[in-house]
Coordinates of C-alpha atoms in Angstrom, one line a residue:
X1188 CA 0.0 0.0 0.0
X1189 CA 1.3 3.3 -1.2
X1190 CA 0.7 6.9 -0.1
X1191 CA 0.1 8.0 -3.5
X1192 CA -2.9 11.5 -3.8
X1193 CA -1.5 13.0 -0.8
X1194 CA 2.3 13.1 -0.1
X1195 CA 2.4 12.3 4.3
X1196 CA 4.8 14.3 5.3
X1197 CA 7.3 13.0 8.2
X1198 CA 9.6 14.6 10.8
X1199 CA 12.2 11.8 12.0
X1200 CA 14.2 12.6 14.9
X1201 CA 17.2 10.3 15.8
X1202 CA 19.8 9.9 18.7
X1203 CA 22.8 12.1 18.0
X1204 CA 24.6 8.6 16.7
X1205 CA 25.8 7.4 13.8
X1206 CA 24.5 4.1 14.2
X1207 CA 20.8 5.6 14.9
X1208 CA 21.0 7.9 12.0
X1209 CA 21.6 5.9 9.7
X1210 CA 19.0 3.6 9.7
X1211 CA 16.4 6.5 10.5
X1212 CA 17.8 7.9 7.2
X1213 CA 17.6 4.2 5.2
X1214 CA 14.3 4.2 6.7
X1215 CA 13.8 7.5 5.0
X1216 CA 14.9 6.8 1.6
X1217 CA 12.7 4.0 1.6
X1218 CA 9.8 5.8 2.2
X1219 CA 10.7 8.4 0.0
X1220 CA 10.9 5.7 -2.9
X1221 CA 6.9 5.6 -1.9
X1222 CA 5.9 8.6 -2.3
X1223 CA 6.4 9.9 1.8
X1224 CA 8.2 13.3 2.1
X1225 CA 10.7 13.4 4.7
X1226 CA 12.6 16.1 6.9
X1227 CA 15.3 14.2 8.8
X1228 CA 16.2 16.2 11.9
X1229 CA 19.8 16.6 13.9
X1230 CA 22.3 18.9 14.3
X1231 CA 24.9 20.5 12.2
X1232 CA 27.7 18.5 12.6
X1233 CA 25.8 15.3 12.2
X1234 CA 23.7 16.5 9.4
X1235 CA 27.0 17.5 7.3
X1236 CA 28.4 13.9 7.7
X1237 CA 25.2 12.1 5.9
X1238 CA 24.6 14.4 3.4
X1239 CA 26.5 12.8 1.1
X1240 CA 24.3 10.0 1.5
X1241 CA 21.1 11.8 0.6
X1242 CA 21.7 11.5 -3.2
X1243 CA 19.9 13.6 -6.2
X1244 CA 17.7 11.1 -6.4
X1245 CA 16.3 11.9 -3.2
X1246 CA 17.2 15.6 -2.7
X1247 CA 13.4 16.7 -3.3
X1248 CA 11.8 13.9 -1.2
X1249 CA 14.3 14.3 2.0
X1250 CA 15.2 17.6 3.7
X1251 CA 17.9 18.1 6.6
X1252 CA 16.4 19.8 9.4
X1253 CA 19.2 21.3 11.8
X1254 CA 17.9 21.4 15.4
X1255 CA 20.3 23.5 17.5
X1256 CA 21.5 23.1 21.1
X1257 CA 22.1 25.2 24.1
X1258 CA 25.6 26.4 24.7
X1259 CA 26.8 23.5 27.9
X1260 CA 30.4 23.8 29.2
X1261 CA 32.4 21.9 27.4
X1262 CA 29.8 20.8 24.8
X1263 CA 30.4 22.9 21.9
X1264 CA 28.9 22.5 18.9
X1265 CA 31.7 19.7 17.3
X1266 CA 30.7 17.7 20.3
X1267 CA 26.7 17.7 19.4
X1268 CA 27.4 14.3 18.3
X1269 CA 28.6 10.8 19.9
X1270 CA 31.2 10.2 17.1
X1271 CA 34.2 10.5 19.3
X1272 CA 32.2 11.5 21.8
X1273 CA 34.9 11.4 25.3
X1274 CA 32.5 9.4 26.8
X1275 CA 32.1 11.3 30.5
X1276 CA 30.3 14.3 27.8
X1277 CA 27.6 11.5 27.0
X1278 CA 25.1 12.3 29.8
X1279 CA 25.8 16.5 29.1
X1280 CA 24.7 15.6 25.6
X1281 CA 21.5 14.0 26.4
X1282 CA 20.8 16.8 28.3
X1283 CA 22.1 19.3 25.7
X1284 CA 19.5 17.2 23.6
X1285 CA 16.5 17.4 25.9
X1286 CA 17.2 21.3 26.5
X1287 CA 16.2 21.8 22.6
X1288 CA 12.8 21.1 23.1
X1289 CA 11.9 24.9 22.5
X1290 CA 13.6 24.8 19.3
X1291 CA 12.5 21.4 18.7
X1292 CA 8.6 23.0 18.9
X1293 CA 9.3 25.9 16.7
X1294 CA 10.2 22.9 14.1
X1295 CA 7.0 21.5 14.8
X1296 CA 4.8 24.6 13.9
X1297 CA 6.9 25.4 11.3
X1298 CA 7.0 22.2 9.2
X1299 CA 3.9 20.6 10.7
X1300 CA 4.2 17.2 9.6
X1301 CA 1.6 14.7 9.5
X1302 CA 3.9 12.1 11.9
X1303 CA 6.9 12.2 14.1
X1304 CA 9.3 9.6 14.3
X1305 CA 11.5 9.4 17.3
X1306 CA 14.3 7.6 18.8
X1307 CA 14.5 5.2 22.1
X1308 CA 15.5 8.3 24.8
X1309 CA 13.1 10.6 23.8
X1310 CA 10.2 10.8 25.3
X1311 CA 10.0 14.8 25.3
X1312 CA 9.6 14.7 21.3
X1313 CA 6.4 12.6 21.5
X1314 CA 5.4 14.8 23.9
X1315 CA 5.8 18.1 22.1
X1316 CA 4.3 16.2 19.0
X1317 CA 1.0 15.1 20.9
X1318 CA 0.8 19.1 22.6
X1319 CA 0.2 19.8 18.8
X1320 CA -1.8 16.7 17.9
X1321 CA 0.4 15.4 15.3
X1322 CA 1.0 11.4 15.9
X1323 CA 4.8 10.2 17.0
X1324 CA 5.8 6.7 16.5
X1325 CA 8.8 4.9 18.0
X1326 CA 11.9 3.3 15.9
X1327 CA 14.2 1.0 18.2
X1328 CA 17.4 0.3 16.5
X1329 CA 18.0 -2.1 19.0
X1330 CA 17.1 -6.0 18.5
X1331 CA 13.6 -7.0 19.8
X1332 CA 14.8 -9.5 22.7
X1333 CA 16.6 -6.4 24.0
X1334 CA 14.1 -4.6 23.8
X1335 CA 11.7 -7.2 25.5
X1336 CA 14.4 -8.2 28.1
X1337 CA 14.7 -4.9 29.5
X1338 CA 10.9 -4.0 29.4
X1339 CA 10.8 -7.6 31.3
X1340 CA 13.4 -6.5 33.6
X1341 CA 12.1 -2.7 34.0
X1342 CA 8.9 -3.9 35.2
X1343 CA 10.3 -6.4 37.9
X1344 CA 9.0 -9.2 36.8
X1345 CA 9.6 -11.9 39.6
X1346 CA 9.3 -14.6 37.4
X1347 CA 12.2 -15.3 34.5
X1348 CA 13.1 -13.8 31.3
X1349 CA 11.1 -16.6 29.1
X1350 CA 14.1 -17.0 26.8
X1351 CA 17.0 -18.4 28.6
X1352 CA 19.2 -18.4 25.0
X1353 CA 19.1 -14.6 25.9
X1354 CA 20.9 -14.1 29.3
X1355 CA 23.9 -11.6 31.4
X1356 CA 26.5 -12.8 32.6
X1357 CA 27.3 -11.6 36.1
X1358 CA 29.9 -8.9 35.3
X1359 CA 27.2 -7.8 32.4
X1360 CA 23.9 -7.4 34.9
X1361 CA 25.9 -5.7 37.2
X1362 CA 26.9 -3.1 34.7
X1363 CA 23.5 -3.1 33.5
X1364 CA 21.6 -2.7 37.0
X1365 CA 23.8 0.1 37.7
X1366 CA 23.2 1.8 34.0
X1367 CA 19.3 1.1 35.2
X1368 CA 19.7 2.7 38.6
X1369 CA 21.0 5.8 37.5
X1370 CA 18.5 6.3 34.8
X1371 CA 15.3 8.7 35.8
X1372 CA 12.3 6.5 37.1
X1373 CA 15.4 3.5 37.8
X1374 CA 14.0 1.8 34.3
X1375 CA 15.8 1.0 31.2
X1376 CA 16.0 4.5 29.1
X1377 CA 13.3 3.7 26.4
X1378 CA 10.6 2.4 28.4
X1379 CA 9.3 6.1 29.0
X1380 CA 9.1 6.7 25.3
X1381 CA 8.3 3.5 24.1
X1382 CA 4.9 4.2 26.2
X1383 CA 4.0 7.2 24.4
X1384 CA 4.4 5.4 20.7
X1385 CA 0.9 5.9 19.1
X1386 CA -0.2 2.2 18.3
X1387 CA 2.8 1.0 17.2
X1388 CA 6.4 0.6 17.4
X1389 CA 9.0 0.2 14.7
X1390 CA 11.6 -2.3 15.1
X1391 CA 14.7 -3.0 13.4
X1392 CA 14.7 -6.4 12.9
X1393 CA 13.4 -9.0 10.6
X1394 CA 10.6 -11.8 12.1
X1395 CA 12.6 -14.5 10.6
X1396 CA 14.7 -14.5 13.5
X1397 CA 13.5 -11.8 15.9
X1398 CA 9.6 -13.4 15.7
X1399 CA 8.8 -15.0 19.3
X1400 CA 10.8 -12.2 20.8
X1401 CA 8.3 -9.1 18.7
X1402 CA 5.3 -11.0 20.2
X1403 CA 6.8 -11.1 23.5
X1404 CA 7.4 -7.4 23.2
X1405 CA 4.2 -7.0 21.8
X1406 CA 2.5 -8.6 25.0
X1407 CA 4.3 -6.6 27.5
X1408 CA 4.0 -3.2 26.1
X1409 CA 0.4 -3.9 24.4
X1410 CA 1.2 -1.8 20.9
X1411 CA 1.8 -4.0 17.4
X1412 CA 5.6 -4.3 16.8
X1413 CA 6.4 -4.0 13.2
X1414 CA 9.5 -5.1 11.5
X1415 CA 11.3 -2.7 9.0
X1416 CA 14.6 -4.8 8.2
X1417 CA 17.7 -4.8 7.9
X1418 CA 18.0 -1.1 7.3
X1419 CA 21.7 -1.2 6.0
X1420 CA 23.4 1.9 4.5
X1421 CA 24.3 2.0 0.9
X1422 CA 28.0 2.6 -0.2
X1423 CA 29.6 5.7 -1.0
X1424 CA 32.5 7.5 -1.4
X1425 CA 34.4 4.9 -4.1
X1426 CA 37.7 6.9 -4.4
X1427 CA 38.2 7.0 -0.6
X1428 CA 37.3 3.5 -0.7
X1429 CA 40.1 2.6 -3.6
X1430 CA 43.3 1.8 -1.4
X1431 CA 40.8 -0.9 1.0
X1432 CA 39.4 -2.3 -2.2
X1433 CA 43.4 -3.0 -3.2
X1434 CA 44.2 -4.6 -0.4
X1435 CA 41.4 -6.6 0.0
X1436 CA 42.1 -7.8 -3.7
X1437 CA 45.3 -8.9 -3.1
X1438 CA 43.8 -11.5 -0.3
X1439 CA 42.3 -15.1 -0.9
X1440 CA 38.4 -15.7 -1.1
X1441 CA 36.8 -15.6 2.9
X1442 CA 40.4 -15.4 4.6
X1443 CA 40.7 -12.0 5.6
X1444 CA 38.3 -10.7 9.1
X1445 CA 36.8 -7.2 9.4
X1446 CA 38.1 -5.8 13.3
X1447 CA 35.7 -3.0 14.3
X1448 CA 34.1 -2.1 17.6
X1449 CA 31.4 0.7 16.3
X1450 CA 31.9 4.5 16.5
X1451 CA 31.2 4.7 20.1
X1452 CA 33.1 2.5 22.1
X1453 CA 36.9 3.4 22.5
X1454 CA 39.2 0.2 23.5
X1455 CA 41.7 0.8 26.3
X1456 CA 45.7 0.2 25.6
X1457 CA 45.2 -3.1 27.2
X1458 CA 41.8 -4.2 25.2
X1459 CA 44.0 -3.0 22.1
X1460 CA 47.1 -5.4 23.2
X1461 CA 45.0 -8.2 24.0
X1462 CA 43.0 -7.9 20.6
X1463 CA 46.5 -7.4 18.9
X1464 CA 47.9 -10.7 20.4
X1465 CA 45.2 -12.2 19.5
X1466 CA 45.8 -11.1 16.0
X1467 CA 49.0 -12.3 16.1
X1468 CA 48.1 -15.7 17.2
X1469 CA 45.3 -16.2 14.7
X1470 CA 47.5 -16.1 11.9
X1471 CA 44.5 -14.8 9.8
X1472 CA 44.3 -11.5 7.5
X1473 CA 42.7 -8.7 9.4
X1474 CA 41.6 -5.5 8.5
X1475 CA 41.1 -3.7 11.9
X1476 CA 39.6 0.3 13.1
X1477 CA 40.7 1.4 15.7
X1478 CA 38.9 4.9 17.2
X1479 CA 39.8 7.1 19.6
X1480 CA 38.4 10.1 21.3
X1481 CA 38.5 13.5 20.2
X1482 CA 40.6 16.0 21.7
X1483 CA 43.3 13.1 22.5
X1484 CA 46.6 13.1 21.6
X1485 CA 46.6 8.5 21.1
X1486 CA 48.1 7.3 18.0
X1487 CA 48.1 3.8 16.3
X1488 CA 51.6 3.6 16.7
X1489 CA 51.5 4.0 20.5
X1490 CA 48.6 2.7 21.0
X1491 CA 50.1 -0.8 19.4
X1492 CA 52.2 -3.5 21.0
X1493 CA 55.8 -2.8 19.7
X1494 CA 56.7 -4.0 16.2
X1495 CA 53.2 -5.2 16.1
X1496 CA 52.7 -3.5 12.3
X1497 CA 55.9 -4.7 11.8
X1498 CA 55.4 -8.5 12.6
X1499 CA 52.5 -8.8 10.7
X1500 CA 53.0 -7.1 7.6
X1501 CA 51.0 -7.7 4.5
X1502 CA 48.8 -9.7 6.6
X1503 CA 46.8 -7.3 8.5
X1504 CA 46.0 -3.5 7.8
X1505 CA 45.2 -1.1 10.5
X1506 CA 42.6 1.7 9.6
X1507 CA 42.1 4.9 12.4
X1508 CA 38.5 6.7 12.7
X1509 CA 36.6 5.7 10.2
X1510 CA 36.2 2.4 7.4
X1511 CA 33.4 1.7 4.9
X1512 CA 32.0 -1.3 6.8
X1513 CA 29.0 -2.6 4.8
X1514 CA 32.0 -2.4 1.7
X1515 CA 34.2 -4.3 3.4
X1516 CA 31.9 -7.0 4.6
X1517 CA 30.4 -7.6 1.1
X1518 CA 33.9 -8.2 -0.2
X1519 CA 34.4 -11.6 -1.1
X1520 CA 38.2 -12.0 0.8
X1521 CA 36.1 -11.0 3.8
X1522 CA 35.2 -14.6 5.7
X1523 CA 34.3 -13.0 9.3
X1524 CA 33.2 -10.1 11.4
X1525 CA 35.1 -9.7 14.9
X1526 CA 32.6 -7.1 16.2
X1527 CA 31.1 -5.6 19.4
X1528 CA 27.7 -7.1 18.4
X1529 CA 25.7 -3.7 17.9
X1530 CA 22.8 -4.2 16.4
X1531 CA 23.8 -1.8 13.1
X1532 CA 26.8 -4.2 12.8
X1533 CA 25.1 -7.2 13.3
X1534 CA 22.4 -6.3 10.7
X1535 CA 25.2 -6.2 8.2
X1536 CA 26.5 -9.2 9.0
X1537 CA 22.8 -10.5 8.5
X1538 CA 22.4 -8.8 5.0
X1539 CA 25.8 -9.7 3.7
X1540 CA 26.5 -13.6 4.8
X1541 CA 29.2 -12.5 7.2
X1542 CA 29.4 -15.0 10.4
X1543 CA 30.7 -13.1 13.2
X1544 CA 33.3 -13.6 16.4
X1545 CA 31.4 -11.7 19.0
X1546 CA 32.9 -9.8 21.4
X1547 CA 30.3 -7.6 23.1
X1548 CA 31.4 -4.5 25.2
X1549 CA 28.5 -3.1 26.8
X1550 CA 24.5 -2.3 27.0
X1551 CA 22.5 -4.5 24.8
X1552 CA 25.5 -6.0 23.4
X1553 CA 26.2 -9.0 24.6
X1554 CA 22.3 -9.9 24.4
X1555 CA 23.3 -9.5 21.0
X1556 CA 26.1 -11.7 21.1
X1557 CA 23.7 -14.2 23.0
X1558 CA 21.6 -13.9 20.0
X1559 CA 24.3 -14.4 17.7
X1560 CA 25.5 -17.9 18.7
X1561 CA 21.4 -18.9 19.4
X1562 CA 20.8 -18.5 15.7
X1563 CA 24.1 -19.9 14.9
X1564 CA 25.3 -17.2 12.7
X1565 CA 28.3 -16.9 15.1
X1566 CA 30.7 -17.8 18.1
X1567 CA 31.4 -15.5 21.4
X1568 CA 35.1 -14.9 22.2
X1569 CA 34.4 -15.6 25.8
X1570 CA 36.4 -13.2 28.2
X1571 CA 37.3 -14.1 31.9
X1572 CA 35.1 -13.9 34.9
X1573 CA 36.3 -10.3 35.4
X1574 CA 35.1 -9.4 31.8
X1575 CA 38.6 -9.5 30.5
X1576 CA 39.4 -10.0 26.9
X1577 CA 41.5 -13.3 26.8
X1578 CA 43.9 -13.2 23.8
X1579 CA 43.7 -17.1 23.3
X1580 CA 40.1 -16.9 23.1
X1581 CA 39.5 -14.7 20.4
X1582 CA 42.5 -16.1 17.8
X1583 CA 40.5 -19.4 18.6
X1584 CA 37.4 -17.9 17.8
X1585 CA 39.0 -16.5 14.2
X1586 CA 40.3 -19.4 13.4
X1587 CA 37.1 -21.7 14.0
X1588 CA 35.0 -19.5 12.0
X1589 CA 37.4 -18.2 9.2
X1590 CA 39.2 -21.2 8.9
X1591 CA 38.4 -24.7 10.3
X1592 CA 35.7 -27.4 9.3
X1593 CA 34.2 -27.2 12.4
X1594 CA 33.2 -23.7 11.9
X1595 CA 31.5 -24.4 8.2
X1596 CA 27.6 -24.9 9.8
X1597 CA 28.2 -21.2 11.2
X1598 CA 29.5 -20.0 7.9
X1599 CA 26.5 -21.6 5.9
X1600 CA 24.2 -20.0 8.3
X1601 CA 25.5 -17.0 7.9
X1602 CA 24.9 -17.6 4.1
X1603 CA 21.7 -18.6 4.3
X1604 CA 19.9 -16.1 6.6
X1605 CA 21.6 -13.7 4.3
X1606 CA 20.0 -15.5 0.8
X1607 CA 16.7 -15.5 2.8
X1608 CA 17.0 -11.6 4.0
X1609 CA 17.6 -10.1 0.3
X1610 CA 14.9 -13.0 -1.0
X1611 CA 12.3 -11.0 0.6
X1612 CA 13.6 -7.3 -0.1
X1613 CA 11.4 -4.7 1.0
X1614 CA 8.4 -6.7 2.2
X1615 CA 9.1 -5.3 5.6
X1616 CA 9.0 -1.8 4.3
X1617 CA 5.6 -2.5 2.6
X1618 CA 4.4 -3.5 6.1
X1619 CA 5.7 -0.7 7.4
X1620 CA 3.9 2.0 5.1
X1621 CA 0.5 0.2 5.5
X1622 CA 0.4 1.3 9.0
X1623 CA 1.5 4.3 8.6
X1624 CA -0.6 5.3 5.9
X1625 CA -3.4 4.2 8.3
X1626 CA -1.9 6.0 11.6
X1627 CA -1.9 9.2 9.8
X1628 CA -5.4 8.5 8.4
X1629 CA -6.9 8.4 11.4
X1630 CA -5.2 11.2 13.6

């Protein structure tokens, strides 16, 4: 179902992250391709990083909106976004975020939309969208047993999670309880603006493997969840790419891992040694990002075990910042994904074959990691009872999944679920646009 006579106009508001803005704005172009008019909403600094990605063929159909935010100490504007974000600022940008709601309103009346669609830690938006009767729907870019687990856990249920496959380790619940305790009303940080999502609630997920965990959901927060996919960001930016793509050529069909830990996590010198050693040990290619935050003075060479580059040569090629991911993973040397198991990263994985050694780092990751080795797309790189990475661990998850017959059911899982994904292209999307056509019909 299409919204063909008349054009619904829609305001989408992510989190200030990469990995939130851009599926809001794959979400966009795919609604654009139907006939929806969009106006994607951030600030500055984020909005100058995807405009690239908002091509001619969708310059009419999606407008930037910049939303600007109050002048905090030591928040200026570079930092209005969690891309290198020195993570201590990440609480005085939420609350940079939430202190835009008066210019956030002036948006409202100005563009007067026909829907709002909002992020998972933003209740205010939905609320300043309702003040003006205009509908706001929720899109979680987080997995659906996340999702459910912490609506289970927020509500303090005494009886257990009803999916054991999905569980914390102790060092993992004890970082989450404390995340929990410190947020306002002690609950996880979506609950509040998951309850004001008019009817629905978008997911990013597919019901192929998400399924019992959406009805769960569905149950405990009493709205239809509704799948939009995989939501992965097309490639750009060929000539930066052009020096990767070389490399990459150079190295034998599925023997070469992708290294990445997202945009938002920063490894410490010793996570960066034990991940090096473990490198080393593997003996497999690598192609490996490593981030830090802004305003530091860290460099890969420091920041490396000593002769590290040097030992490994030809073998392994160490990126800082910033690497094309979904181009990487689609190339055919590529034969595994060590990754912190966010749910942007493991959607790739998902769309382009890619099993993955998972090695969560915090919040919903290792539920994702759990979810990983349940649907058997993927081992976890188990780390001690401290949460310590363990060198040995991880080159012995590499090597099971990159190179060793007993690894082979996880690669042809990975294959599979990724055959079965683009099989049923947009049929989520189609889904999607029924109900909102229907939402904004009845507001």
């Amino acid at each position: 179902m299409e919204a063909k006579k008349n054009t619904i106009s829609i305001l989408m508001v992510p989190w200030l992250a990469h990995g939130h803005i851009s599926p809001f704005l794959e979400l966009a172009k795919k609604l654009a391709n139907r006939n929806f008019h969009i106006y994607m909403c951030s600030t500055p600094i984020n909005l100058s990083s995807i405009k690239k990605n908002v091509t001619e063929k969708y310059s009419q159909s999606i407008k930037l909106v910049e939303i600007h935010l109050p002048s905090l100490p030591n928040l200026p504007p570079h930092y209005h976004t969690t891309n290198g974000l020195p993570p201590h600022l990440m609480n005085t940008l939420k609350t940079a975020f939430e202190m835009s709601g008066p210019y956030f309103s002036k948006i409202l009346q100005t563009l007067n939309p026909d829907l709002v669609i909002y992020d998972y830690n933003q209740p205010w938006t939905a609320q300043l969208a309702l003040s003006m009767n205009i509908p706001a729907v929720q899109l979680l870019t987080f997995s659906a047993a996340v999702i459910a687990l912490g609506f289970h856990m927020s509500k303090d249920k005494e009886d257990k999670f009803p999916f054991p496959e999905i569980y914390l380790r102790e060092y993992e619940m004890l970082s989450l309880k404390k995340a929990i305790n410190e947020s306002p009303g002690k609950e996880f940080p979506f609950c509040e603006a998951l309850r004001r999502s008019r009817d629905i609630v978008l997911v990013k997920t597919c019901r192929d493997f998400e399924g019992k965990y959406m009805d769960y959901l569905s149950t405990l927060v009493s709205k239809k969840i509704v799948p939009v996919g995989t939501l992965v960001q097309e490639s750009t930016d060929q000539d930066e790419q052009e020096e990767i793509m070389q490399w990459l050529a150079k190295k034998e069909k599925s023997s070469t891992v992708l290294v990445s830990f997202g945009s938002e996590y920063f490894l410490s010198k010793e996570e960066i040694h034990a991940v090096a050693q473990a490198l080393e040990l593997s003996k497999v290619n690598f192609i490996w990002v490593i981030r830090f935050p802004q305003g530091g003075n860290s460099t890969i060479e420091d920041a490396l075990p000593e002769g590290f580059l040097e030992r490994v040569g030809e073998r392994g090629k160490v990126l800082e910042g910033w690497a094309p991911q979904a181009t990487i993973l689609q190339h055919a040397s590529i034969g595994g994904f060590v990754s912190h198991c966010g749910w942007s990263s493991f959607m790739e994985s998902v769309k382009f074959g890619v099993p993955i050694i998972a090695m969560p780092m915090h919040i919903d990751q290792p539920m994702n990691a759990r979810l990983v080795v349940y649907i058997g797309m993927g081992v976890e790189a188990v780390k001690d009872d401290n949460g310590k990475l363990q060198s040995e661990e991880i080159a012995k998850a590499i090597r099971k999944v990159v190179m060793e017959e007993s690894g082979e059911p996880v690669r042809k899982k990975a294959r599979e679920l990724s055959e079965k994904m683009n099989e049923k292209g947009d049929e989520e999307i189609d889904g999607v646009v029924e109900e909102l056509v229907s939402l904004c019909g009845n507001k």
